[in-house]
Coordinates of C-alpha atoms in Angstrom, one line a residue:
M949 CA -8.0 17.2 16.6
S950 CA -11.4 16.1 17.8
D951 CA -11.9 14.7 21.3
I952 CA -12.3 11.0 21.8
S953 CA -16.1 10.4 22.0
A954 CA -18.2 7.4 22.8
D955 CA -21.2 8.9 20.8
S956 CA -22.7 6.8 18.1
P957 CA -21.2 7.3 14.7
Q958 CA -22.6 9.8 12.3
R959 CA -25.4 8.1 10.3
S960 CA -24.3 10.0 7.2
S961 CA -25.4 7.3 4.8
N962 CA -29.0 8.4 4.8
R963 CA -28.5 12.1 4.4
S964 CA -30.2 13.8 1.4
S965 CA -27.6 16.5 1.2
N966 CA -23.8 16.5 1.5
R967 CA -21.6 18.6 3.7
S968 CA -21.7 21.8 1.7
G969 CA -25.5 22.0 1.5
R970 CA -25.9 20.6 -2.0
R971 CA -29.3 19.0 -2.3
R972 CA -30.9 16.8 -5.0
R973 CA -32.9 18.8 -7.5
G974 CA -36.6 19.1 -6.9
G975 CA -39.5 21.5 -7.0
G976 CA -39.5 23.8 -9.9
D977 CA -36.0 23.1 -11.2
S978 CA -35.8 21.8 -14.7
P979 CA -34.7 18.2 -14.7
K980 CA -31.0 17.5 -15.3
K981 CA -29.8 14.3 -16.9
P982 CA -27.8 12.3 -14.2
F983 CA -24.1 12.6 -15.0
L984 CA -23.6 8.8 -14.6
A985 CA -26.7 7.8 -16.4
A986 CA -24.7 6.5 -19.4
Q987 CA -21.8 4.9 -17.4
L988 CA -20.8 1.3 -18.1
E989 CA -22.7 -1.2 -16.1
W990 CA -21.2 -2.8 -13.0
G991 CA -19.4 -6.0 -13.8
A992 CA -16.1 -7.9 -14.0
V993 CA -13.3 -6.6 -16.3
T994 CA -11.1 -9.2 -17.8
Y995 CA -8.0 -8.7 -20.0
L996 CA -8.6 -9.4 -23.7
D997 CA -4.9 -9.2 -24.7
D998 CA -2.0 -11.3 -23.6
P999 CA 0.4 -9.7 -21.1
T1000 CA 3.5 -7.9 -22.2
Q1001 CA 6.7 -9.8 -21.3
P1002 CA 9.7 -7.6 -21.5
I1003 CA 12.1 -10.3 -20.3
D1004 CA 12.5 -13.8 -21.7
P1005 CA 12.1 -17.0 -19.6
D1006 CA 15.8 -17.1 -18.8
G1007 CA 15.5 -13.5 -17.4
V1008 CA 12.6 -14.6 -15.2
E1009 CA 14.6 -17.5 -13.9
A1010 CA 17.6 -15.3 -13.3
I1011 CA 15.5 -12.9 -11.1
H1012 CA 14.0 -15.9 -9.3
D1013 CA 17.5 -17.4 -8.6
A1014 CA 18.9 -14.1 -7.4
S1015 CA 15.9 -13.6 -5.1
M1016 CA 16.4 -17.1 -3.7
R1017 CA 20.0 -16.3 -3.0
I1018 CA 19.0 -13.2 -1.1
L1019 CA 16.6 -15.3 1.1
E1020 CA 19.2 -18.0 1.6
E1021 CA 22.4 -16.0 2.0
I1022 CA 21.5 -12.5 3.0
G1023 CA 18.2 -12.9 4.8
I1024 CA 15.3 -10.7 5.7
L1025 CA 14.6 -8.9 9.0
F1026 CA 11.3 -9.8 10.6
L1027 CA 10.9 -7.3 13.5
N1028 CA 8.1 -9.4 15.2
D1029 CA 8.9 -12.1 17.7
E1030 CA 5.8 -14.1 16.9
A1031 CA 6.8 -14.2 13.3
L1032 CA 10.3 -15.2 14.3
D1033 CA 9.0 -18.1 16.4
I1034 CA 6.7 -19.3 13.6
L1035 CA 9.6 -19.3 11.1
K1036 CA 12.0 -21.0 13.5
T1037 CA 9.4 -23.7 14.1
A1038 CA 9.1 -24.1 10.3
G1039 CA 12.8 -24.8 10.0
C1040 CA 14.2 -21.4 9.0
E1041 CA 17.5 -20.1 10.3
V1042 CA 16.5 -17.4 12.8
D1043 CA 18.9 -15.0 14.6
Y1044 CA 16.9 -13.5 17.5
D1045 CA 19.4 -10.9 18.3
T1046 CA 19.4 -9.3 14.8
K1047 CA 15.9 -10.5 13.8
R1048 CA 17.4 -11.8 10.6
V1049 CA 15.8 -14.8 9.0
R1050 CA 17.3 -17.0 6.2
M1051 CA 15.1 -19.3 4.3
D1052 CA 15.8 -22.3 2.1
R1053 CA 14.4 -21.9 -1.4
G1054 CA 12.7 -25.2 -1.2
F1055 CA 10.8 -24.1 1.9
V1056 CA 9.9 -20.8 0.2
M1057 CA 8.6 -22.3 -2.9
Q1058 CA 6.6 -25.1 -1.1
A1059 CA 4.9 -22.3 0.9
V1060 CA 4.3 -19.9 -2.0
Y1061 CA 2.6 -22.6 -4.1
R1062 CA 0.1 -23.2 -1.4
S1063 CA -1.3 -19.7 -1.8
P1064 CA -4.3 -19.7 -4.2
A1065 CA -3.8 -18.4 -7.7
Q1066 CA -7.4 -17.0 -7.8
F1067 CA -10.1 -16.3 -5.2
T1068 CA -13.1 -14.1 -4.6
I1069 CA -13.7 -11.4 -2.1
T1070 CA -17.4 -11.0 -1.0
P1071 CA -18.4 -7.7 0.6
R1072 CA -21.6 -7.0 2.6
N1073 CA -23.5 -6.8 -0.8
P1074 CA -22.7 -10.2 -2.5
D1075 CA -23.6 -8.6 -5.9
R1076 CA -20.4 -6.6 -5.5
E1077 CA -18.2 -9.7 -5.2
I1078 CA -14.9 -9.4 -7.0
T1079 CA -12.6 -12.1 -8.4
V1080 CA -8.8 -11.7 -7.9
G1081 CA -6.4 -13.6 -10.2
G1082 CA -6.3 -14.9 -13.7
R1083 CA -7.3 -12.3 -16.3
H1084 CA -9.5 -10.3 -13.9
V1085 CA -8.7 -6.7 -13.0
N1086 CA -10.3 -4.7 -10.2
F1087 CA -9.9 -0.9 -9.8
G1088 CA -9.8 0.8 -6.4
Q1089 CA -9.9 4.5 -5.6
V1090 CA -7.0 6.6 -4.2
A1091 CA -6.0 5.6 -0.7
S1092 CA -4.1 7.0 2.3
A1093 CA -3.5 10.5 1.1
P1094 CA -3.0 12.9 4.0
N1095 CA -4.3 15.9 2.0
V1096 CA -7.2 16.6 -0.3
M1097 CA -7.7 19.2 -3.1
D1098 CA -10.2 20.6 -5.5
L1099 CA -10.3 23.6 -7.8
D1100 CA -12.7 25.6 -5.5
R1101 CA -11.0 25.2 -2.1
G1102 CA -7.4 24.3 -3.0
R1103 CA -5.2 21.9 -1.1
R1104 CA -6.1 21.2 2.6
V1105 CA -5.5 18.6 5.3
G1106 CA -7.7 15.5 5.1
N1107 CA -11.0 15.6 7.0
R1108 CA -14.1 13.4 7.5
A1109 CA -16.4 15.4 5.3
D1110 CA -14.1 15.1 2.2
Y1111 CA -13.4 11.5 3.1
Q1112 CA -17.1 10.8 3.0
D1113 CA -17.6 12.6 -0.3
L1114 CA -14.8 10.6 -1.9
L1115 CA -16.4 7.4 -0.7
R1116 CA -19.7 8.6 -2.3
L1117 CA -17.8 9.0 -5.6
A1118 CA -16.3 5.5 -5.3
Q1119 CA -19.8 4.1 -4.7
A1120 CA -21.3 6.0 -7.6
Y1121 CA -18.8 4.8 -10.2
N1122 CA -19.3 1.3 -11.5
C1123 CA -15.6 1.2 -12.7
I1124 CA -14.5 1.3 -9.0
H1125 CA -14.7 -2.2 -7.7
M1126 CA -13.1 -1.9 -4.2
N1127 CA -12.1 0.5 -1.4
C1128 CA -8.3 0.4 -1.1
G1129 CA -8.3 2.3 2.2
Y1130 CA -9.1 5.8 3.3
P1131 CA -9.3 7.9 0.1
V1132 CA -8.0 10.7 2.3
E1133 CA -7.1 10.5 6.0
P1134 CA -9.9 12.0 8.1
I1135 CA -7.4 13.8 10.4
D1136 CA -10.2 15.5 12.4
I1137 CA -11.0 12.1 14.0
H1138 CA -8.7 11.2 16.8
A1139 CA -6.2 8.5 15.7
S1140 CA -7.3 6.1 18.5
I1141 CA -10.9 5.9 17.1
R1142 CA -10.4 6.9 13.5
H1143 CA -10.6 3.4 12.2
L1144 CA -14.0 2.9 13.8
D1145 CA -15.7 6.0 12.4
A1146 CA -13.9 5.7 9.1
H1147 CA -14.9 2.1 8.5
Y1148 CA -18.4 2.7 9.6
D1149 CA -18.6 5.3 6.9
M1150 CA -17.0 2.9 4.4
L1151 CA -19.4 0.1 5.2
T1152 CA -22.5 2.3 5.0
L1153 CA -21.7 4.9 2.3
T1154 CA -20.5 2.0 0.0
D1155 CA -21.3 -1.7 -0.3
K1156 CA -18.1 -2.7 -2.1
V1157 CA -15.1 -4.6 -0.9
I1158 CA -13.3 -2.9 1.9
H1159 CA -9.6 -2.7 3.1
A1160 CA -8.3 -2.6 6.6
Y1161 CA -5.0 -1.2 7.7
S1162 CA -2.5 -3.5 9.4
L1163 CA -1.3 -1.1 12.1
G1164 CA -1.4 -3.1 15.3
P1165 CA -3.8 -5.6 16.8
E1166 CA -6.8 -3.4 17.6
R1167 CA -7.4 -1.7 14.3
I1168 CA -7.3 -4.9 12.2
E1169 CA -9.4 -6.9 14.7
D1170 CA -12.0 -4.1 15.0
V1171 CA -12.4 -3.8 11.2
M1172 CA -12.6 -7.5 10.6
E1173 CA -15.3 -7.6 13.2
M1174 CA -17.2 -4.7 11.6
A1175 CA -16.9 -6.4 8.2
R1176 CA -18.3 -9.6 9.8
I1177 CA -21.2 -7.7 11.3
A1178 CA -22.0 -5.8 8.1
G1179 CA -22.1 -9.0 6.2
G1180 CA -24.5 -10.6 8.7
L1181 CA -22.0 -13.5 9.1
T1182 CA -21.1 -15.8 11.9
N1183 CA -17.4 -16.1 12.8
E1184 CA -17.2 -19.4 11.0
A1185 CA -18.8 -18.0 7.9
F1186 CA -16.6 -15.0 7.9
E1187 CA -13.4 -17.1 8.2
S1188 CA -14.4 -19.6 5.6
R1189 CA -13.7 -17.3 2.7
P1190 CA -12.3 -13.8 2.0
H1191 CA -14.6 -10.8 2.8
M1192 CA -12.0 -8.0 2.9
F1193 CA -8.3 -7.4 2.5
T1194 CA -5.3 -5.7 4.0
N1195 CA -2.0 -4.5 2.5
I1196 CA 1.4 -4.4 4.1
N1197 CA 4.6 -2.7 2.9
S1198 CA 8.0 -4.0 3.7
S1199 CA 10.4 -1.3 4.9
S1200 CA 12.8 -1.7 2.1
P1201 CA 15.5 -2.7 1.9
L1202 CA 15.0 -6.2 3.4
K1203 CA 12.8 -5.5 6.4
H1204 CA 9.3 -6.3 7.6
D1205 CA 8.1 -4.2 10.6
W1206 CA 6.2 -5.3 13.7
P1207 CA 2.7 -3.7 13.2
M1208 CA 2.2 -4.8 9.6
L1209 CA 3.4 -8.3 10.3
D1210 CA 1.0 -8.5 13.3
G1211 CA -1.9 -7.3 11.2
A1212 CA -1.1 -9.5 8.3
M1213 CA -0.9 -12.6 10.5
R1214 CA -4.2 -11.7 12.1
A1215 CA -5.9 -11.3 8.7
A1216 CA -4.4 -14.5 7.4
R1217 CA -5.4 -16.5 10.5
R1218 CA -9.0 -15.5 9.8
G1219 CA -8.8 -16.3 6.1
Q1220 CA -8.7 -12.7 4.8
V1221 CA -6.6 -11.5 1.9
V1222 CA -3.1 -10.0 2.5
I1223 CA -1.3 -8.0 -0.2
I1224 CA 2.4 -7.7 0.3
S1225 CA 3.8 -4.6 -1.4
P1226 CA 7.6 -3.9 -1.0
F1227 CA 8.4 -0.3 -1.1
T1228 CA 11.2 -0.6 -3.6
L1229 CA 12.1 2.7 -5.2
A1230 CA 15.0 2.1 -7.6
G1231 CA 18.0 4.3 -6.7
A1232 CA 16.9 4.9 -3.1
M1233 CA 15.4 1.9 -1.3
A1234 CA 16.4 -0.6 -3.9
P1235 CA 19.2 -1.0 -6.5
V1236 CA 19.2 1.6 -9.3
T1237 CA 18.8 -1.2 -12.0
L1238 CA 15.3 -2.5 -12.8
A1239 CA 16.5 -6.1 -12.6
G1240 CA 18.0 -5.4 -9.1
A1241 CA 14.9 -3.6 -7.8
V1242 CA 12.5 -6.2 -9.0
T1243 CA 14.8 -8.9 -7.5
Q1244 CA 14.7 -7.2 -4.1
Q1245 CA 10.9 -6.7 -4.4
N1246 CA 10.6 -10.4 -5.2
A1247 CA 12.6 -11.6 -2.2
E1248 CA 10.9 -9.3 0.3
G1249 CA 7.4 -10.2 -1.0
L1250 CA 7.9 -14.0 -1.1
A1251 CA 9.4 -14.0 2.4
A1252 CA 6.1 -12.6 3.8
V1253 CA 4.0 -15.0 1.7
A1254 CA 6.1 -17.9 3.1
L1255 CA 5.4 -16.7 6.6
L1256 CA 1.7 -16.3 6.1
Q1257 CA 1.4 -19.9 4.8
Q1258 CA 2.7 -21.1 8.1
V1259 CA 0.0 -19.1 9.9
R1260 CA -2.8 -20.6 7.8
D1261 CA -2.2 -23.1 5.0
G1262 CA -3.7 -21.7 1.8
A1263 CA -4.0 -18.1 3.1
P1264 CA -4.9 -15.9 0.1
C1265 CA -1.9 -13.6 -0.7
V1266 CA -1.3 -11.1 -3.5
Y1267 CA 2.0 -10.2 -5.0
G1268 CA 2.3 -6.5 -4.6
A1269 CA 4.5 -4.4 -7.0
F1270 CA 5.4 -0.8 -6.3
T1271 CA 8.8 -0.6 -7.9
S1272 CA 9.4 2.8 -9.5
N1273 CA 12.4 5.1 -9.6
V1274 CA 13.4 8.3 -8.0
D1275 CA 14.5 11.6 -9.5
M1276 CA 18.2 11.3 -9.1
K1277 CA 18.5 15.1 -9.0
S1278 CA 16.2 15.6 -6.0
G1279 CA 15.6 12.1 -4.6
A1280 CA 11.9 12.6 -5.0
P1281 CA 9.8 9.5 -6.1
A1282 CA 8.9 9.5 -9.7
F1283 CA 5.8 7.6 -11.1
G1284 CA 4.3 6.9 -14.4
T1285 CA 7.8 6.6 -15.9
P1286 CA 9.0 4.2 -18.6
E1287 CA 10.9 2.4 -15.7
Y1288 CA 7.6 2.0 -13.8
V1289 CA 5.9 0.6 -16.9
R1290 CA 8.6 -2.1 -17.3
A1291 CA 8.7 -2.8 -13.6
M1292 CA 5.0 -3.6 -13.6
Q1293 CA 5.3 -5.8 -16.6
M1294 CA 8.3 -7.6 -15.1
S1295 CA 6.4 -8.0 -11.8
G1296 CA 3.5 -9.6 -13.7
Q1297 CA 5.9 -12.1 -15.1
M1298 CA 7.2 -12.9 -11.6
A1299 CA 3.7 -13.1 -10.1
R1300 CA 2.6 -15.6 -12.8
R1301 CA 5.9 -17.6 -12.2
Y1302 CA 4.6 -18.2 -8.7
G1303 CA 0.9 -18.5 -9.4
L1304 CA 0.1 -15.4 -7.4
P1305 CA -2.3 -12.5 -8.2
L1306 CA -0.7 -9.1 -8.9
R1307 CA -1.4 -5.7 -7.3
A1308 CA -0.1 -2.5 -9.0
S1309 CA -1.0 1.2 -8.8
N1310 CA -2.1 4.2 -10.9
A1311 CA 0.5 6.7 -9.7
N1312 CA 1.7 10.1 -10.7
A1313 CA 3.9 12.7 -9.1
C1314 CA 2.0 15.8 -10.4
N1315 CA 0.7 18.6 -8.2
A1316 CA -2.3 19.5 -10.2
P1317 CA -4.9 17.7 -12.4
D1318 CA -3.2 18.8 -15.6
A1319 CA -1.6 17.1 -18.6
Q1320 CA 1.4 15.8 -16.7
A1321 CA -1.0 14.1 -14.2
V1322 CA -2.8 12.4 -17.1
W1323 CA 0.2 11.2 -19.0
E1324 CA 1.9 9.8 -15.9
S1325 CA -1.3 8.1 -14.8
L1326 CA -1.9 6.7 -18.3
F1327 CA 1.6 5.3 -18.3
S1328 CA 1.0 3.8 -14.9
L1329 CA -2.2 2.2 -16.1
Q1330 CA -0.5 1.0 -19.2
G1331 CA 2.2 -0.8 -17.2
S1332 CA -0.3 -2.1 -14.7
C1333 CA -2.7 -3.5 -17.3
T1334 CA -0.2 -4.8 -19.8
G1335 CA 1.4 -6.6 -16.8
H1336 CA -2.0 -8.1 -16.0
A1337 CA -2.4 -6.6 -12.5
N1338 CA -5.5 -8.1 -10.8
M1339 CA -5.9 -5.3 -8.3
I1340 CA -5.0 -1.7 -9.2
Y1341 CA -4.7 0.6 -6.2
H1342 CA -5.1 4.4 -6.5
A1343 CA -6.9 4.0 -9.8
A1344 CA -8.9 7.2 -9.3
G1345 CA -7.9 10.4 -7.6
W1346 CA -4.2 9.9 -6.7
M1347 CA -2.1 13.1 -6.9
E1348 CA 1.3 14.5 -5.7
G1349 CA 3.0 11.1 -5.3
G1350 CA 0.2 10.0 -3.0
L1351 CA 0.2 13.1 -0.7
S1352 CA -3.1 14.3 -2.0
A1353 CA -6.5 13.1 -3.3
S1354 CA -8.0 15.2 -6.0
F1355 CA -11.7 15.4 -6.7
E1356 CA -11.2 16.5 -10.3
K1357 CA -8.5 13.8 -10.9
F1358 CA -10.9 11.2 -9.6
I1359 CA -13.4 12.1 -12.4
I1360 CA -10.7 12.2 -15.1
D1361 CA -9.2 8.9 -14.0
C1362 CA -12.6 7.2 -14.0
E1363 CA -13.0 8.2 -17.6
M1364 CA -9.8 6.4 -18.4
L1365 CA -10.8 3.4 -16.3
Q1366 CA -14.1 3.1 -18.2
Q1367 CA -12.2 3.2 -21.5
I1368 CA -9.9 0.5 -20.4
A1369 CA -12.8 -1.7 -19.4
Y1370 CA -14.5 -1.0 -22.7
T1371 CA -11.4 -1.8 -24.7
N1372 CA -11.2 -5.2 -23.1
R1373 CA -14.6 -6.2 -24.3
P1374 CA -14.4 -9.1 -26.9
V1375 CA -14.7 -7.9 -30.5
P1376 CA -17.7 -9.6 -32.2
I1377 CA -17.0 -11.0 -35.7
S1378 CA -20.4 -12.4 -36.9
A1379 CA -21.7 -12.2 -40.4
D1380 CA -23.6 -9.1 -39.5
D1381 CA -20.4 -7.5 -38.0
L1382 CA -18.5 -8.3 -41.1
A1383 CA -21.1 -6.2 -43.0
V1384 CA -20.4 -7.5 -46.5
E1385 CA -24.0 -6.9 -47.6
A1386 CA -23.9 -3.3 -46.2
I1387 CA -20.7 -2.6 -48.0
G1388 CA -22.2 -3.9 -51.2
A1389 CA -25.3 -1.8 -50.8
V1390 CA -23.4 1.4 -50.2
G1391 CA -20.9 0.7 -53.0
P1392 CA -18.0 3.0 -54.0
F1393 CA -20.0 6.2 -54.3
G1394 CA -22.2 6.3 -51.1
H1395 CA -21.7 6.7 -47.4
F1396 CA -22.7 4.7 -44.3
F1397 CA -24.4 7.4 -42.3
G1398 CA -27.8 6.6 -43.7
A1399 CA -27.3 2.9 -44.3
D1400 CA -29.7 0.5 -42.6
H1401 CA -26.7 -1.3 -41.0
T1402 CA -25.7 1.9 -39.4
Q1403 CA -29.2 3.1 -38.4
E1404 CA -29.8 -0.2 -36.6
R1405 CA -26.7 0.0 -34.5
Y1406 CA -25.5 3.7 -34.2
R1407 CA -27.0 4.3 -30.7
D1408 CA -24.6 1.9 -29.0
A1409 CA -22.0 1.2 -31.8
F1410 CA -19.2 3.1 -30.0
Y1411 CA -18.0 4.0 -26.5
A1412 CA -19.5 7.3 -25.5
P1413 CA -17.2 9.2 -23.1
M1414 CA -18.7 11.3 -20.3
M1415 CA -15.8 13.8 -20.1
S1416 CA -14.7 14.4 -23.7
D1417 CA -16.0 17.5 -25.6
W1418 CA -16.0 16.6 -29.3
R1419 CA -17.5 19.9 -30.6
N1420 CA -15.4 21.9 -33.0
Y1421 CA -13.4 24.9 -31.7
E1422 CA -16.1 27.5 -32.5
A1423 CA -18.9 25.6 -30.8
W1424 CA -16.7 24.8 -27.8
E1425 CA -15.7 28.4 -27.5
E1426 CA -19.3 29.6 -27.8
A1427 CA -20.3 27.2 -25.0
G1428 CA -17.8 28.7 -22.6
A1429 CA -14.5 27.1 -23.7
V1430 CA -14.5 24.9 -20.6
W1431 CA -11.3 22.9 -20.1
T1432 CA -11.3 19.3 -18.9
H1433 CA -10.4 20.0 -15.3
D1434 CA -13.3 22.5 -15.0
R1435 CA -15.7 20.0 -16.6
A1436 CA -14.5 17.5 -14.0
N1437 CA -15.1 20.0 -11.2
A1438 CA -18.7 20.4 -12.3
A1439 CA -19.1 16.6 -12.7
W1440 CA -18.1 15.6 -9.1
K1441 CA -20.5 18.2 -7.7
Q1442 CA -23.3 16.8 -9.8
I1443 CA -22.5 13.2 -8.9
L1444 CA -22.6 14.1 -5.2
E1445 CA -25.9 15.8 -5.6
E1446 CA -27.3 12.6 -7.2
Y1447 CA -25.7 10.2 -4.8
E1448 CA -27.9 7.6 -3.1
A1449 CA -26.6 5.5 -0.3
P1450 CA -26.7 1.7 -0.7
P1451 CA -29.3 0.1 1.5
I1452 CA -28.3 -1.6 4.7
D1453 CA -30.5 -3.6 7.1
P1454 CA -31.4 -1.4 10.0
A1455 CA -30.6 -4.1 12.5
I1456 CA -27.1 -4.5 11.0
D1457 CA -26.6 -0.8 11.1
E1458 CA -27.6 -0.7 14.7
E1459 CA -25.3 -3.5 15.6
L1460 CA -22.4 -1.7 13.8
C1461 CA -23.2 1.5 15.8
D1462 CA -23.3 -0.4 19.0
F1463 CA -19.9 -2.0 18.3
V1464 CA -18.3 1.3 17.4
A1465 CA -19.7 3.0 20.6
R1466 CA -18.5 0.1 22.8
R1467 CA -15.0 0.2 21.3
K1468 CA -14.8 4.0 21.7
E1469 CA -15.8 3.5 25.4
E1470 CA -12.9 1.0 25.7
G1471 CA -10.5 3.6 24.2
G1472 CA -10.1 2.3 20.7
A1473 CA -6.5 1.7 19.7
P1474 CA -3.6 2.9 21.7
T1475 CA -1.7 6.0 20.4
D1476 CA 1.3 8.0 21.4
F1477 CA -0.7 11.1 21.9

């Protein structure tokens, strides 16, 4: 563990090489085509297809009614005295001894409907603004993994160098729209100041939307201030619209803890986005039935939304869904399962019932970037996208049930994300697209390879994957028989070599450094060690 230091943060954003000494090509080296030269352009992704709805309207109302019964009859524990006072003043039934709060359904629904159905989040670079809600979907990289892995060095404890490299990958890929947290925990930075160095890196190595952890007053307040400084904003301008977001998890079943409630209320008070994601694993922290697990998720999430609307009317909230199941043989969490697919689709139905944006995740329980990791992730993405999730956490790089971030998996996932984005492009049906004249010219005995219609369009007629190898077996074998995970290994190294930091005003960078140094001198955030 590193010592607490008041030194200025590492100005890593302007380095021409990364931690392992890899440098951009130059001198006599033959030019190499940039790996991401042909990636899809930066831009909004919107769902083309309608959402999948596995339950009928009566089923939606049954889950709603059961959730309201939980809030009215059973109640939710709010382990935060300020939250209890706010809810008591709002007319809820509050037992201060047990911290249990019961809410009338009319109160809950009045509050929930005050939260906006759609909003934007504007980071320090306004060109990277994202829209949350409606048919919009935004992908974020893996977050909060304690370990990191790659094929060269294996699995290891998270550290700042790997944390920075994963941020560089997130910045380089246009299919990554937001930073969902620390892609891996930089454990080598002391916990009291970790948020300062880590968010300095996030704000300088990327210019995309950032996340702050709700883990007590100091961390969330510090990061909101850093986001304000990075955007060159006054307090009034910062609080007038969302510029960042936080995520809180209930401690299922039926409990919201002190630090996350504290952070959520602080973010809401300043007009920043709060995602509420109950940790409802069916068979462990929630009922074994999907209907029961989603009902509990619904009650826990709506209770927090109702609280935050008392803190600030119209506070932007997101309906977070993390309902999956456990392996009933071992008790281990399982992800990318058929149950997870249906839970995300059902969650989408509930979120739309309340007019709230939806957050889901690309999750898997695999220990290596192999076929299992891909099929579980693809199922997770299927459920998230067909449920019309607006924010998809852990979309690139998640491994091992969230315990590891993988460099190779990051690359593989981004290929899938690009294909999802491309698939959701509108299909043109003009006279030229219908190609009747071309079909007539080719006739029943020709082919379309040499047709003018093909020659005019072939360069960009189809999606061109960056990771697929479409050569026949003999050509593939002659070229070295490189498997997908090995191609991904070479790809992330090349992307890091080609990485260029997004520009930042030197005066703003200096102000950020001064803030970090001052907060370090003040001790950062209290810890138990």
